């Protein structure tokens, strides 16, 4: 009864083994799940129950592919804290805050966006913004944790638009090209034939070149959005969508994400249509180039399903008097981002999933 058990890629270790518990939690806290905190460890330990220990060391696979979050026997609040996940973006950008809220590393640009969104038609579709706070000598944006009202949520991040870098980044790279080794390495991890012979010899690629390559490898160019990451209710997390490009592949990932549940698909489609309506009324949207922003999809076993606009770090105001259409071709200089075109394709994708589920049910 007290021996470690192996089942389906997981090792269950008795909680009296403090070493295992601490190792696992340090691993979580340092990596993708910054909201897991130390006090919980002591409570769990005193419960003397079994604890799920990741099997990644034995399998020699990247840890996140096997990351699993314990579901039992924690209270709903503890489960909520445990299932918080950062699916994309920069590591270490988020910190836990008071119940139901999170802190994101300060960006002046993003603060300005949240301030302008306060009186805009998009307000009901963005996380509530509670101002700038200081913690441990650093500034953060305090905002609502969108996962807080869900129990063991399924979460998906879709990055919107046909372009994921700013025009000014392109100009800068042209004027002063700066080949980056980290981006070269990231490219090589996905496709060793990605870099050009010159990039191979430099062991570096520029940022816009990397971003453009990411766009063509994924569905950004062909559909105006791409899947960045998914966390399922069981804690499994996937961020390996860099080559998910075809319409059929995207439909397959969505179908798996919604578990072929028609009620959830219906809620997602109607929420996306509400967002489309709000975007058509939004002054903010008209007057900003929206780059690198995501739609965050969240649903749980109660069939509650929501979609939110997040990440305004690279959403930039246009010069006075200029507006964007968001559904026309981008040509350098016009600053178009293809956001609305991507949204339309996203709605079509979910409608296709719904059609396929209907066929299966007949
Ligand atoms: O997704 P991968 O392939 O890892 O590439 C990342 C993402 O595009 C980041 O965008 P996001 O923050 O929207 O996820 C971007 O940050 P920026 O937002 O600063 O462009 C990173 O640029 P660098 O931080 O310059 O490496 C870039 O390396
Ligand atoms: N308000 C929020 N509530 C819950 N999760 C969030 C929220 N904001 C961001 N996240 C999570 O963090 C990830 C990265 O967020 P994002 O704002 O895109 O960060 P970055 O600017 O570093 O790219 C998202 O994919 C999502 O999983």
mmCIF file of C-alpha atoms and ligand atoms in Angstrom:
data_model
loop_
_atom_site.group_PDB
_atom_site.id
_atom_site.type_symbol
_atom_site.label_atom_id
_atom_site.label_comp_id
_atom_site.label_asym_id
_atom_site.label_seq_id
_atom_site.Cartn_x
_atom_site.Cartn_y
_atom_site.Cartn_z
ATOM 1 C CA UNK A 1 0.000 0.000 0.000
ATOM 2 C CA UNK A 2 2.806 2.528 0.777
ATOM 3 C CA UNK A 3 5.110 1.700 -2.137
ATOM 4 C CA UNK A 4 5.420 3.975 -5.157
ATOM 5 C CA UNK A 5 3.027 2.865 -7.908
ATOM 6 C CA UNK A 6 3.513 3.333 -11.638
ATOM 7 C CA UNK A 7 0.464 3.941 -13.773
ATOM 8 C CA UNK A 8 0.037 5.475 -17.236
ATOM 9 C CA UNK A 9 3.284 7.425 -17.267
ATOM 10 C CA UNK A 10 2.939 8.608 -13.684
ATOM 11 C CA UNK A 11 4.592 7.499 -10.492
ATOM 12 C CA UNK A 12 2.421 7.734 -7.378
ATOM 13 C CA UNK A 13 4.575 8.330 -4.361
ATOM 14 C CA UNK A 14 3.411 8.238 -0.720
ATOM 15 C CA UNK A 15 3.260 11.746 0.690
ATOM 16 C CA UNK A 16 5.463 10.912 3.653
ATOM 17 C CA UNK A 17 8.335 11.092 1.190
ATOM 18 C CA UNK A 18 8.957 14.817 1.561
ATOM 19 C CA UNK A 19 11.837 14.825 -0.900
ATOM 20 C CA UNK A 20 9.649 13.812 -3.793
ATOM 21 C CA UNK A 21 6.956 16.301 -2.910
ATOM 22 C CA UNK A 22 9.369 19.173 -2.619
ATOM 23 C CA UNK A 23 11.190 18.295 -5.808
ATOM 24 C CA UNK A 24 7.984 18.174 -7.755
ATOM 25 C CA UNK A 25 6.727 21.454 -6.370
ATOM 26 C CA UNK A 26 10.009 23.277 -6.915
ATOM 27 C CA UNK A 27 9.885 22.057 -10.483
ATOM 28 C CA UNK A 28 6.347 23.353 -10.945
ATOM 29 C CA UNK A 29 7.032 26.661 -9.243
ATOM 30 C CA UNK A 30 10.177 27.367 -11.249
ATOM 31 C CA UNK A 31 8.632 26.515 -14.558
ATOM 32 C CA UNK A 32 5.181 26.927 -15.972
ATOM 33 C CA UNK A 33 2.979 27.038 -12.934
ATOM 34 C CA UNK A 34 4.082 30.022 -10.884
ATOM 35 C CA UNK A 35 1.006 30.030 -8.686
ATOM 36 C CA UNK A 36 1.864 26.805 -6.863
ATOM 37 C CA UNK A 37 3.225 27.853 -3.515
ATOM 38 C CA UNK A 38 5.097 26.238 -0.669
ATOM 39 C CA UNK A 39 2.504 26.368 2.154
ATOM 40 C CA UNK A 40 0.320 23.932 0.222
ATOM 41 C CA UNK A 41 3.088 21.339 0.356
ATOM 42 C CA UNK A 42 2.937 21.165 4.143
ATOM 43 C CA UNK A 43 -0.829 20.696 4.146
ATOM 44 C CA UNK A 44 -0.625 17.949 1.585
ATOM 45 C CA UNK A 45 2.159 16.231 3.459
ATOM 46 C CA UNK A 46 0.248 16.133 6.724
ATOM 47 C CA UNK A 47 -2.657 14.486 4.886
ATOM 48 C CA UNK A 48 -0.473 11.477 4.314
ATOM 49 C CA UNK A 49 -2.053 10.747 0.954
ATOM 50 C CA UNK A 50 -0.658 9.687 -2.394
ATOM 51 C CA UNK A 51 0.858 12.365 -4.527
ATOM 52 C CA UNK A 52 1.378 12.318 -8.261
ATOM 53 C CA UNK A 53 5.032 12.476 -9.199
ATOM 54 C CA UNK A 54 6.035 13.277 -12.743
ATOM 55 C CA UNK A 55 7.678 10.543 -14.665
ATOM 56 C CA UNK A 56 9.656 12.858 -16.940
ATOM 57 C CA UNK A 57 13.076 11.898 -15.554
ATOM 58 C CA UNK A 58 12.632 8.204 -16.317
ATOM 59 C CA UNK A 59 11.216 8.837 -19.765
ATOM 60 C CA UNK A 60 13.836 11.475 -20.589
ATOM 61 C CA UNK A 61 11.199 13.635 -22.278
ATOM 62 C CA UNK A 62 10.593 17.361 -21.891
ATOM 63 C CA UNK A 63 8.858 17.683 -18.520
ATOM 64 C CA UNK A 64 5.890 19.667 -19.790
ATOM 65 C CA UNK A 65 4.694 16.914 -22.071
ATOM 66 C CA UNK A 66 3.996 14.793 -19.038
ATOM 67 C CA UNK A 67 3.069 17.523 -16.614
ATOM 68 C CA UNK A 68 0.091 16.414 -14.629
ATOM 69 C CA UNK A 69 -1.690 18.249 -11.895
ATOM 70 C CA UNK A 70 -2.983 16.505 -8.823
ATOM 71 C CA UNK A 71 -6.766 16.534 -8.577
ATOM 72 C CA UNK A 72 -7.521 14.806 -5.337
ATOM 73 C CA UNK A 73 -8.175 15.336 -2.463
ATOM 74 C CA UNK A 74 -7.731 19.119 -2.589
ATOM 75 C CA UNK A 75 -10.391 21.713 -1.950
ATOM 76 C CA UNK A 76 -11.867 23.653 -4.886
ATOM 77 C CA UNK A 77 -9.682 26.690 -4.022
ATOM 78 C CA UNK A 78 -6.502 24.642 -3.897
ATOM 79 C CA UNK A 79 -7.471 22.921 -7.155
ATOM 80 C CA UNK A 80 -7.978 26.314 -8.757
ATOM 81 C CA UNK A 81 -4.527 27.490 -7.672
ATOM 82 C CA UNK A 82 -2.984 24.265 -8.891
ATOM 83 C CA UNK A 83 -4.601 24.411 -12.287
ATOM 84 C CA UNK A 84 -3.424 27.921 -13.107
ATOM 85 C CA UNK A 85 -1.224 27.753 -16.148
ATOM 86 C CA UNK A 86 0.710 30.150 -18.352
ATOM 87 C CA UNK A 87 0.286 28.678 -21.814
ATOM 88 C CA UNK A 88 2.398 31.135 -23.780
ATOM 89 C CA UNK A 89 4.569 34.198 -23.406
ATOM 90 C CA UNK A 90 7.647 34.907 -21.396
ATOM 91 C CA UNK A 91 8.611 32.691 -18.477
ATOM 92 C CA UNK A 92 8.339 34.348 -15.094
ATOM 93 C CA UNK A 93 5.980 37.094 -16.320
ATOM 94 C CA UNK A 94 3.210 36.181 -13.850
ATOM 95 C CA UNK A 95 2.836 36.064 -10.072
ATOM 96 C CA UNK A 96 0.014 35.011 -7.797
ATOM 97 C CA UNK A 97 -2.077 37.778 -6.239
ATOM 98 C CA UNK A 98 -5.169 37.933 -4.007
ATOM 99 C CA UNK A 99 -7.804 35.266 -4.605
ATOM 100 C CA UNK A 100 -9.138 35.546 -8.143
ATOM 101 C CA UNK A 101 -6.431 37.821 -9.493
ATOM 102 C CA UNK A 102 -2.931 37.662 -10.940
ATOM 103 C CA UNK A 103 0.019 39.977 -11.513
ATOM 104 C CA UNK A 104 1.633 40.402 -14.925
ATOM 105 C CA UNK A 105 5.027 42.046 -15.379
ATOM 106 C CA UNK A 106 4.629 45.778 -16.037
ATOM 107 C CA UNK A 107 4.593 47.070 -19.584
ATOM 108 C CA UNK A 108 3.833 50.730 -20.146
ATOM 109 C CA UNK A 109 2.215 49.955 -23.463
ATOM 110 C CA UNK A 110 -0.121 47.362 -21.974
ATOM 111 C CA UNK A 111 -1.096 49.663 -19.079
ATOM 112 C CA UNK A 112 -2.026 52.358 -21.590
ATOM 113 C CA UNK A 113 -4.178 49.852 -23.481
ATOM 114 C CA UNK A 114 -6.019 48.754 -20.331
ATOM 115 C CA UNK A 115 -6.620 52.395 -19.408
ATOM 116 C CA UNK A 116 -8.110 53.133 -22.829
ATOM 117 C CA UNK A 117 -10.189 49.952 -22.760
ATOM 118 C CA UNK A 118 -11.950 51.216 -19.616
ATOM 119 C CA UNK A 119 -14.576 53.097 -21.630
ATOM 120 C CA UNK A 120 -14.661 50.851 -24.686
ATOM 121 C CA UNK A 121 -17.098 48.329 -26.176
ATOM 122 C CA UNK A 122 -14.439 45.627 -25.654
ATOM 123 C CA UNK A 123 -14.393 46.051 -21.878
ATOM 124 C CA UNK A 124 -16.678 43.025 -21.166
ATOM 125 C CA UNK A 125 -14.264 40.776 -23.071
ATOM 126 C CA UNK A 126 -10.941 41.690 -21.435
ATOM 127 C CA UNK A 127 -9.759 40.726 -17.924
ATOM 128 C CA UNK A 128 -10.699 43.380 -15.368
ATOM 129 C CA UNK A 129 -7.718 45.665 -14.739
ATOM 130 C CA UNK A 130 -7.024 46.746 -11.154
ATOM 131 C CA UNK A 131 -4.048 49.082 -11.702
ATOM 132 C CA UNK A 132 -0.293 48.868 -11.223
ATOM 133 C CA UNK A 133 1.151 47.366 -8.036
ATOM 134 C CA UNK A 134 4.668 46.952 -6.633
ATOM 135 C CA UNK A 135 5.867 43.584 -5.365
ATOM 136 C CA UNK A 136 9.401 42.584 -4.369
ATOM 137 C CA UNK A 137 10.732 45.804 -5.933
ATOM 138 C CA UNK A 138 9.075 45.190 -9.309
ATOM 139 C CA UNK A 139 5.993 46.696 -10.970
ATOM 140 C CA UNK A 140 3.084 44.560 -12.131
ATOM 141 C CA UNK A 141 -0.317 44.934 -13.750
ATOM 142 C CA UNK A 142 -2.961 43.610 -11.400
ATOM 143 C CA UNK A 143 -5.757 41.852 -13.277
ATOM 144 C CA UNK A 144 -8.481 39.270 -12.901
ATOM 145 C CA UNK A 145 -7.459 35.635 -13.125
ATOM 146 C CA UNK A 146 -9.751 34.409 -15.888
ATOM 147 C CA UNK A 147 -9.483 30.818 -14.669
ATOM 148 C CA UNK A 148 -10.677 31.651 -11.159
ATOM 149 C CA UNK A 149 -14.349 30.791 -11.682
ATOM 150 C CA UNK A 150 -13.641 27.430 -13.289
ATOM 151 C CA UNK A 151 -13.115 24.033 -11.732
ATOM 152 C CA UNK A 152 -10.283 22.127 -13.440
ATOM 153 C CA UNK A 153 -10.517 24.218 -16.599
ATOM 154 C CA UNK A 154 -9.518 23.321 -20.132
ATOM 155 C CA UNK A 155 -7.596 26.285 -21.524
ATOM 156 C CA UNK A 156 -6.426 27.174 -25.024
ATOM 157 C CA UNK A 157 -4.428 30.191 -26.194
ATOM 158 C CA UNK A 158 -4.894 31.257 -29.847
ATOM 159 C CA UNK A 159 -2.644 34.031 -31.093
ATOM 160 C CA UNK A 160 -4.599 36.280 -33.430
ATOM 161 C CA UNK A 161 -3.676 37.973 -36.688
ATOM 162 C CA UNK A 162 -1.656 37.342 -39.843
ATOM 163 C CA UNK A 163 1.386 39.146 -38.463
ATOM 164 C CA UNK A 164 3.050 38.678 -35.066
ATOM 165 C CA UNK A 165 5.719 41.399 -35.116
ATOM 166 C CA UNK A 166 5.485 45.174 -35.345
ATOM 167 C CA UNK A 167 6.341 47.029 -38.530
ATOM 168 C CA UNK A 168 8.864 49.022 -36.502
ATOM 169 C CA UNK A 169 10.677 45.770 -35.590
ATOM 170 C CA UNK A 170 11.001 45.095 -39.314
ATOM 171 C CA UNK A 171 12.423 48.540 -39.998
ATOM 172 C CA UNK A 172 14.872 48.218 -37.101
ATOM 173 C CA UNK A 173 16.073 44.792 -38.285
ATOM 174 C CA UNK A 174 16.578 46.121 -41.788
ATOM 175 C CA UNK A 175 18.569 49.122 -40.610
ATOM 176 C CA UNK A 176 20.629 47.182 -38.103
ATOM 177 C CA UNK A 177 20.243 43.400 -38.554
ATOM 178 C CA UNK A 178 20.917 41.578 -35.288
ATOM 179 C CA UNK A 179 21.181 37.803 -35.775
ATOM 180 C CA UNK A 180 20.113 36.048 -32.561
ATOM 181 C CA UNK A 181 21.477 32.692 -31.505
ATOM 182 C CA UNK A 182 18.499 31.867 -29.254
ATOM 183 C CA UNK A 183 16.079 32.264 -32.169
ATOM 184 C CA UNK A 184 18.365 30.198 -34.420
ATOM 185 C CA UNK A 185 18.290 27.424 -31.805
ATOM 186 C CA UNK A 186 14.491 27.596 -31.481
ATOM 187 C CA UNK A 187 14.210 27.335 -35.262
ATOM 188 C CA UNK A 188 16.598 24.368 -35.388
ATOM 189 C CA UNK A 189 14.565 22.547 -32.724
ATOM 190 C CA UNK A 190 11.538 22.573 -35.018
ATOM 191 C CA UNK A 191 13.204 22.231 -38.407
ATOM 192 C CA UNK A 192 16.933 21.784 -38.955
ATOM 193 C CA UNK A 193 16.394 22.830 -42.565
ATOM 194 C CA UNK A 194 14.675 26.085 -41.524
ATOM 195 C CA UNK A 195 17.732 28.356 -41.434
ATOM 196 C CA UNK A 196 19.341 29.495 -44.695
ATOM 197 C CA UNK A 197 23.002 28.562 -45.358
ATOM 198 C CA UNK A 198 23.979 32.085 -44.293
ATOM 199 C CA UNK A 199 21.982 31.778 -41.050
ATOM 200 C CA UNK A 200 23.646 28.408 -40.416
ATOM 201 C CA UNK A 201 27.060 29.927 -40.770
ATOM 202 C CA UNK A 202 26.128 32.881 -38.522
ATOM 203 C CA UNK A 203 24.338 30.547 -36.087
ATOM 204 C CA UNK A 204 21.769 33.317 -35.819
ATOM 205 C CA UNK A 205 18.486 34.649 -37.235
ATOM 206 C CA UNK A 206 16.917 38.096 -36.891
ATOM 207 C CA UNK A 207 13.690 38.523 -34.951
ATOM 208 C CA UNK A 208 11.377 39.375 -37.907
ATOM 209 C CA UNK A 209 12.850 36.509 -39.902
ATOM 210 C CA UNK A 210 12.138 34.123 -36.992
ATOM 211 C CA UNK A 211 8.638 35.521 -36.505
ATOM 212 C CA UNK A 212 7.868 35.243 -40.257
ATOM 213 C CA UNK A 213 9.130 31.678 -40.298
ATOM 214 C CA UNK A 214 6.865 30.864 -37.292
ATOM 215 C CA UNK A 215 3.932 32.424 -39.144
ATOM 216 C CA UNK A 216 4.434 30.326 -42.278
ATOM 217 C CA UNK A 217 5.084 27.088 -40.367
ATOM 218 C CA UNK A 218 1.845 27.537 -38.403
ATOM 219 C CA UNK A 219 -1.653 28.639 -39.442
ATOM 220 C CA UNK A 220 -0.960 32.363 -38.841
ATOM 221 C CA UNK A 221 -0.513 33.098 -42.552
ATOM 222 C CA UNK A 222 -3.160 30.741 -43.885
ATOM 223 C CA UNK A 223 -5.894 31.275 -41.257
ATOM 224 C CA UNK A 224 -5.018 34.489 -39.414
ATOM 225 C CA UNK A 225 -4.627 32.738 -36.048
ATOM 226 C CA UNK A 226 -2.576 29.948 -34.528
ATOM 227 C CA UNK A 227 -2.824 27.658 -31.548
ATOM 228 C CA UNK A 228 -0.120 28.443 -28.986
ATOM 229 C CA UNK A 229 -0.947 26.036 -26.198
ATOM 230 C CA UNK A 230 -3.584 23.879 -24.560
ATOM 231 C CA UNK A 231 -4.050 22.682 -21.004
ATOM 232 C CA UNK A 232 -6.658 20.016 -20.397
ATOM 233 C CA UNK A 233 -8.713 19.476 -17.227
ATOM 234 C CA UNK A 234 -6.437 16.543 -16.260
ATOM 235 C CA UNK A 235 -3.445 18.889 -16.171
ATOM 236 C CA UNK A 236 -1.793 17.675 -19.356
ATOM 237 C CA UNK A 237 -0.302 20.562 -21.241
ATOM 238 C CA UNK A 238 0.761 20.869 -24.890
ATOM 239 C CA UNK A 239 2.657 23.697 -26.522
ATOM 240 C CA UNK A 240 3.993 21.748 -29.494
ATOM 241 C CA UNK A 241 1.791 23.357 -32.152
ATOM 242 C CA UNK A 242 4.511 25.167 -34.081
ATOM 243 C CA UNK A 243 3.782 23.034 -37.161
ATOM 244 C CA UNK A 244 -0.020 22.901 -36.853
ATOM 245 C CA UNK A 245 -0.941 24.652 -40.068
ATOM 246 C CA UNK A 246 -3.584 22.941 -42.195
ATOM 247 C CA UNK A 247 -7.256 23.624 -41.678
ATOM 248 C CA UNK A 248 -7.843 19.924 -41.020
ATOM 249 C CA UNK A 249 -5.110 19.743 -38.374
ATOM 250 C CA UNK A 250 -6.482 22.835 -36.641
ATOM 251 C CA UNK A 251 -10.016 21.378 -36.690
ATOM 252 C CA UNK A 252 -8.644 18.166 -35.181
ATOM 253 C CA UNK A 253 -6.939 20.022 -32.323
ATOM 254 C CA UNK A 254 -10.109 22.031 -31.604
ATOM 255 C CA UNK A 255 -12.231 18.900 -31.722
ATOM 256 C CA UNK A 256 -9.978 17.225 -29.184
ATOM 257 C CA UNK A 257 -9.949 20.374 -27.009
ATOM 258 C CA UNK A 258 -13.752 20.625 -26.777
ATOM 259 C CA UNK A 259 -14.091 16.860 -26.321
ATOM 260 C CA UNK A 260 -16.686 16.845 -29.111
ATOM 261 C CA UNK A 261 -19.111 18.509 -26.693
ATOM 262 C CA UNK A 262 -21.707 20.423 -28.752
ATOM 263 C CA UNK A 263 -22.929 22.600 -25.925
ATOM 264 C CA UNK A 264 -19.394 23.903 -25.354
ATOM 265 C CA UNK A 265 -18.848 24.467 -29.081
ATOM 266 C CA UNK A 266 -22.129 26.397 -29.224
ATOM 267 C CA UNK A 267 -21.140 28.627 -26.298
ATOM 268 C CA UNK A 268 -17.730 29.291 -27.837
ATOM 269 C CA UNK A 269 -19.242 30.211 -31.222
ATOM 270 C CA UNK A 270 -21.766 32.585 -29.694
ATOM 271 C CA UNK A 271 -19.095 34.208 -27.504
ATOM 272 C CA UNK A 272 -16.862 34.683 -30.583
ATOM 273 C CA UNK A 273 -19.774 36.296 -32.407
ATOM 274 C CA UNK A 274 -20.317 38.638 -29.464
ATOM 275 C CA UNK A 275 -16.632 39.523 -29.604
ATOM 276 C CA UNK A 276 -16.924 40.172 -33.348
ATOM 277 C CA UNK A 277 -19.857 42.491 -32.662
ATOM 278 C CA UNK A 278 -17.970 44.322 -29.894
ATOM 279 C CA UNK A 279 -14.932 44.700 -32.170
ATOM 280 C CA UNK A 280 -17.118 46.312 -34.834
ATOM 281 C CA UNK A 281 -18.224 48.915 -32.264
ATOM 282 C CA UNK A 282 -14.866 49.403 -30.578
ATOM 283 C CA UNK A 283 -13.067 52.743 -31.010
ATOM 284 C CA UNK A 284 -10.011 51.160 -29.413
ATOM 285 C CA UNK A 285 -9.897 48.401 -32.032
ATOM 286 C CA UNK A 286 -10.288 50.857 -34.903
ATOM 287 C CA UNK A 287 -7.345 52.938 -33.727
ATOM 288 C CA UNK A 288 -4.861 50.197 -32.780
ATOM 289 C CA UNK A 289 -2.602 47.753 -34.569
ATOM 290 C CA UNK A 290 -3.291 44.582 -32.591
ATOM 291 C CA UNK A 291 -0.184 42.392 -32.710
ATOM 292 C CA UNK A 292 0.591 39.285 -30.652
ATOM 293 C CA UNK A 293 -2.730 39.418 -28.792
ATOM 294 C CA UNK A 294 -4.517 36.149 -27.997
ATOM 295 C CA UNK A 295 -7.992 34.810 -27.470
ATOM 296 C CA UNK A 296 -8.062 32.648 -24.353
ATOM 297 C CA UNK A 297 -10.649 29.828 -24.501
ATOM 298 C CA UNK A 298 -11.720 28.342 -21.172
ATOM 299 C CA UNK A 299 -14.320 25.674 -20.352
ATOM 300 C CA UNK A 300 -14.899 23.077 -17.670
ATOM 301 C CA UNK A 301 -17.039 20.045 -16.822
ATOM 302 C CA UNK A 302 -20.024 22.264 -15.922
ATOM 303 C CA UNK A 303 -20.139 23.266 -19.628
ATOM 304 C CA UNK A 304 -19.305 26.867 -18.776
ATOM 305 C CA UNK A 305 -17.315 28.214 -21.745
ATOM 306 C CA UNK A 306 -15.795 31.678 -22.187
ATOM 307 C CA UNK A 307 -13.411 33.458 -24.554
ATOM 308 C CA UNK A 308 -11.346 36.496 -23.524
ATOM 309 C CA UNK A 309 -9.009 38.922 -25.265
ATOM 310 C CA UNK A 310 -5.599 38.948 -23.575
ATOM 311 C CA UNK A 311 -2.089 40.337 -24.053
ATOM 312 C CA UNK A 312 -1.901 43.925 -25.242
ATOM 313 C CA UNK A 313 1.881 44.147 -24.831
ATOM 314 C CA UNK A 314 2.331 44.858 -28.533
ATOM 315 C CA UNK A 315 -0.983 46.553 -29.305
ATOM 316 C CA UNK A 316 0.052 49.952 -30.646
ATOM 317 C CA UNK A 317 -1.921 53.163 -31.287
ATOM 318 C CA UNK A 318 -2.038 54.498 -34.848
ATOM 319 C CA UNK A 319 -1.218 58.107 -35.684
ATOM 320 C CA UNK A 320 -4.101 60.516 -35.038
ATOM 321 C CA UNK A 321 -6.828 60.164 -37.667
ATOM 322 C CA UNK A 322 -5.658 56.767 -39.023
ATOM 323 C CA UNK A 323 -7.830 53.653 -38.610
ATOM 324 C CA UNK A 324 -7.533 49.994 -39.599
ATOM 325 C CA UNK A 325 -9.969 47.560 -41.229
ATOM 326 C CA UNK A 326 -8.364 44.427 -39.705
ATOM 327 C CA UNK A 327 -9.615 42.157 -42.517
ATOM 328 C CA UNK A 328 -7.576 43.290 -45.508
ATOM 329 C CA UNK A 329 -4.159 42.249 -46.789
ATOM 330 C CA UNK A 330 -1.125 43.493 -44.926
ATOM 331 C CA UNK A 331 1.355 45.422 -47.007
ATOM 332 C CA UNK A 332 4.267 47.036 -45.258
ATOM 333 C CA UNK A 333 3.225 50.528 -44.280
ATOM 334 C CA UNK A 334 -0.536 49.904 -43.976
ATOM 335 C CA UNK A 335 -0.152 48.336 -40.471
ATOM 336 C CA UNK A 336 -3.077 45.976 -41.050
ATOM 337 C CA UNK A 337 -3.043 42.948 -38.713
ATOM 338 C CA UNK A 338 -5.685 40.573 -40.144
ATOM 339 C CA UNK A 339 -7.357 40.177 -36.731
ATOM 340 C CA UNK A 340 -10.939 40.109 -38.031
ATOM 341 C CA UNK A 341 -10.068 37.715 -40.817
ATOM 342 C CA UNK A 342 -8.533 35.388 -38.216
ATOM 343 C CA UNK A 343 -11.612 35.687 -36.030
ATOM 344 C CA UNK A 344 -13.860 34.778 -38.942
ATOM 345 C CA UNK A 345 -11.697 31.707 -39.657
ATOM 346 C CA UNK A 346 -11.809 30.780 -35.979
ATOM 347 C CA UNK A 347 -15.619 30.852 -36.062
ATOM 348 C CA UNK A 348 -15.587 28.702 -39.228
ATOM 349 C CA UNK A 349 -13.218 26.246 -37.554
ATOM 350 C CA UNK A 350 -15.571 25.785 -34.600
ATOM 351 C CA UNK A 351 -18.570 25.498 -36.911
ATOM 352 C CA UNK A 352 -16.735 22.755 -38.848
ATOM 353 C CA UNK A 353 -16.045 20.946 -35.567
ATOM 354 C CA UNK A 354 -19.733 21.221 -34.721
ATOM 355 C CA UNK A 355 -20.673 19.823 -38.150
ATOM 356 C CA UNK A 356 -18.338 16.870 -37.675
ATOM 357 C CA UNK A 357 -19.694 16.115 -34.217
ATOM 358 C CA UNK A 358 -23.244 16.254 -35.603
ATOM 359 C CA UNK A 359 -22.307 13.744 -38.303
ATOM 360 C CA UNK A 360 -20.797 11.417 -35.692
ATOM 361 C CA UNK A 361 -23.990 11.592 -33.623
ATOM 362 C CA UNK A 362 -26.280 10.673 -36.527
HETATM 363 O O1 LIG B 1 6.608 31.614 -29.491
HETATM 364 P P1 LIG B 1 8.078 31.561 -29.725
HETATM 365 O O2 LIG B 1 8.433 30.776 -30.931
HETATM 366 O O3 LIG B 1 8.863 31.175 -28.503
HETATM 367 O O4 LIG B 1 8.541 33.082 -30.091
HETATM 368 C C1 LIG B 1 8.435 34.121 -29.163
HETATM 369 C C2 LIG B 1 7.019 34.723 -29.195
HETATM 370 O O5 LIG B 1 6.684 35.112 -30.520
HETATM 371 C C3 LIG B 1 6.931 35.938 -28.275
HETATM 372 O O6 LIG B 1 5.642 36.529 -28.410
HETATM 373 P P2 LIG B 1 4.548 36.457 -27.207
HETATM 374 O O7 LIG B 1 5.114 37.261 -26.080
HETATM 375 O O8 LIG B 1 3.322 37.071 -27.799
HETATM 376 O O9 LIG B 1 4.384 35.008 -26.886
HETATM 377 C C4 LIG B 1 7.984 36.992 -28.654
HETATM 378 O O10 LIG B 1 7.907 38.038 -27.706
HETATM 379 P P3 LIG B 1 7.511 39.546 -28.052
HETATM 380 O O11 LIG B 1 6.132 39.694 -27.527
HETATM 381 O O12 LIG B 1 8.488 40.355 -27.316
HETATM 382 O O13 LIG B 1 7.600 39.732 -29.519
HETATM 383 C C5 LIG B 1 9.369 36.362 -28.564
HETATM 384 O O14 LIG B 1 10.316 37.372 -28.930
HETATM 385 P P4 LIG B 1 11.565 37.725 -28.004
HETATM 386 O O15 LIG B 1 11.043 37.995 -26.604
HETATM 387 O O16 LIG B 1 12.190 38.918 -28.635
HETATM 388 O O17 LIG B 1 12.421 36.476 -28.047
HETATM 389 C C6 LIG B 1 9.506 35.179 -29.510
HETATM 390 O O18 LIG B 1 10.791 34.631 -29.374
HETATM 391 N N1 LIG B 2 -5.898 37.272 -17.012
HETATM 392 C C1 LIG B 2 -5.464 36.015 -17.171
HETATM 393 N N2 LIG B 2 -6.090 34.993 -16.551
HETATM 394 C C2 LIG B 2 -5.656 33.714 -16.688
HETATM 395 N N3 LIG B 2 -4.605 33.360 -17.434
HETATM 396 C C3 LIG B 2 -3.923 34.331 -18.080
HETATM 397 C C4 LIG B 2 -4.329 35.704 -18.003
HETATM 398 N N4 LIG B 2 -3.467 36.435 -18.746
HETATM 399 C C5 LIG B 2 -2.587 35.571 -19.274
HETATM 400 N N5 LIG B 2 -2.837 34.301 -18.884
HETATM 401 C C6 LIG B 2 -2.043 33.104 -19.212
HETATM 402 O O1 LIG B 2 -0.716 33.491 -19.448
HETATM 403 C C7 LIG B 2 -0.316 33.203 -20.786
HETATM 404 C C8 LIG B 2 0.558 34.329 -21.324
HETATM 405 O O2 LIG B 2 -0.145 35.545 -21.253
HETATM 406 P P1 LIG B 2 0.272 36.787 -22.105
HETATM 407 O O3 LIG B 2 -0.492 37.967 -21.619
HETATM 408 O O4 LIG B 2 0.143 36.420 -23.540
HETATM 409 O O5 LIG B 2 1.829 36.934 -21.705
HETATM 410 P P2 LIG B 2 3.055 37.494 -22.552
HETATM 411 O O6 LIG B 2 2.847 38.978 -22.678
HETATM 412 O O7 LIG B 2 4.244 37.116 -21.735
HETATM 413 O O8 LIG B 2 3.011 36.820 -23.906
HETATM 414 C C9 LIG B 2 -1.611 32.991 -21.566
HETATM 415 O O9 LIG B 2 -1.416 32.075 -22.615
HETATM 416 C C10 LIG B 2 -2.526 32.419 -20.497
HETATM 417 O O10 LIG B 2 -2.304 31.030 -20.368
#
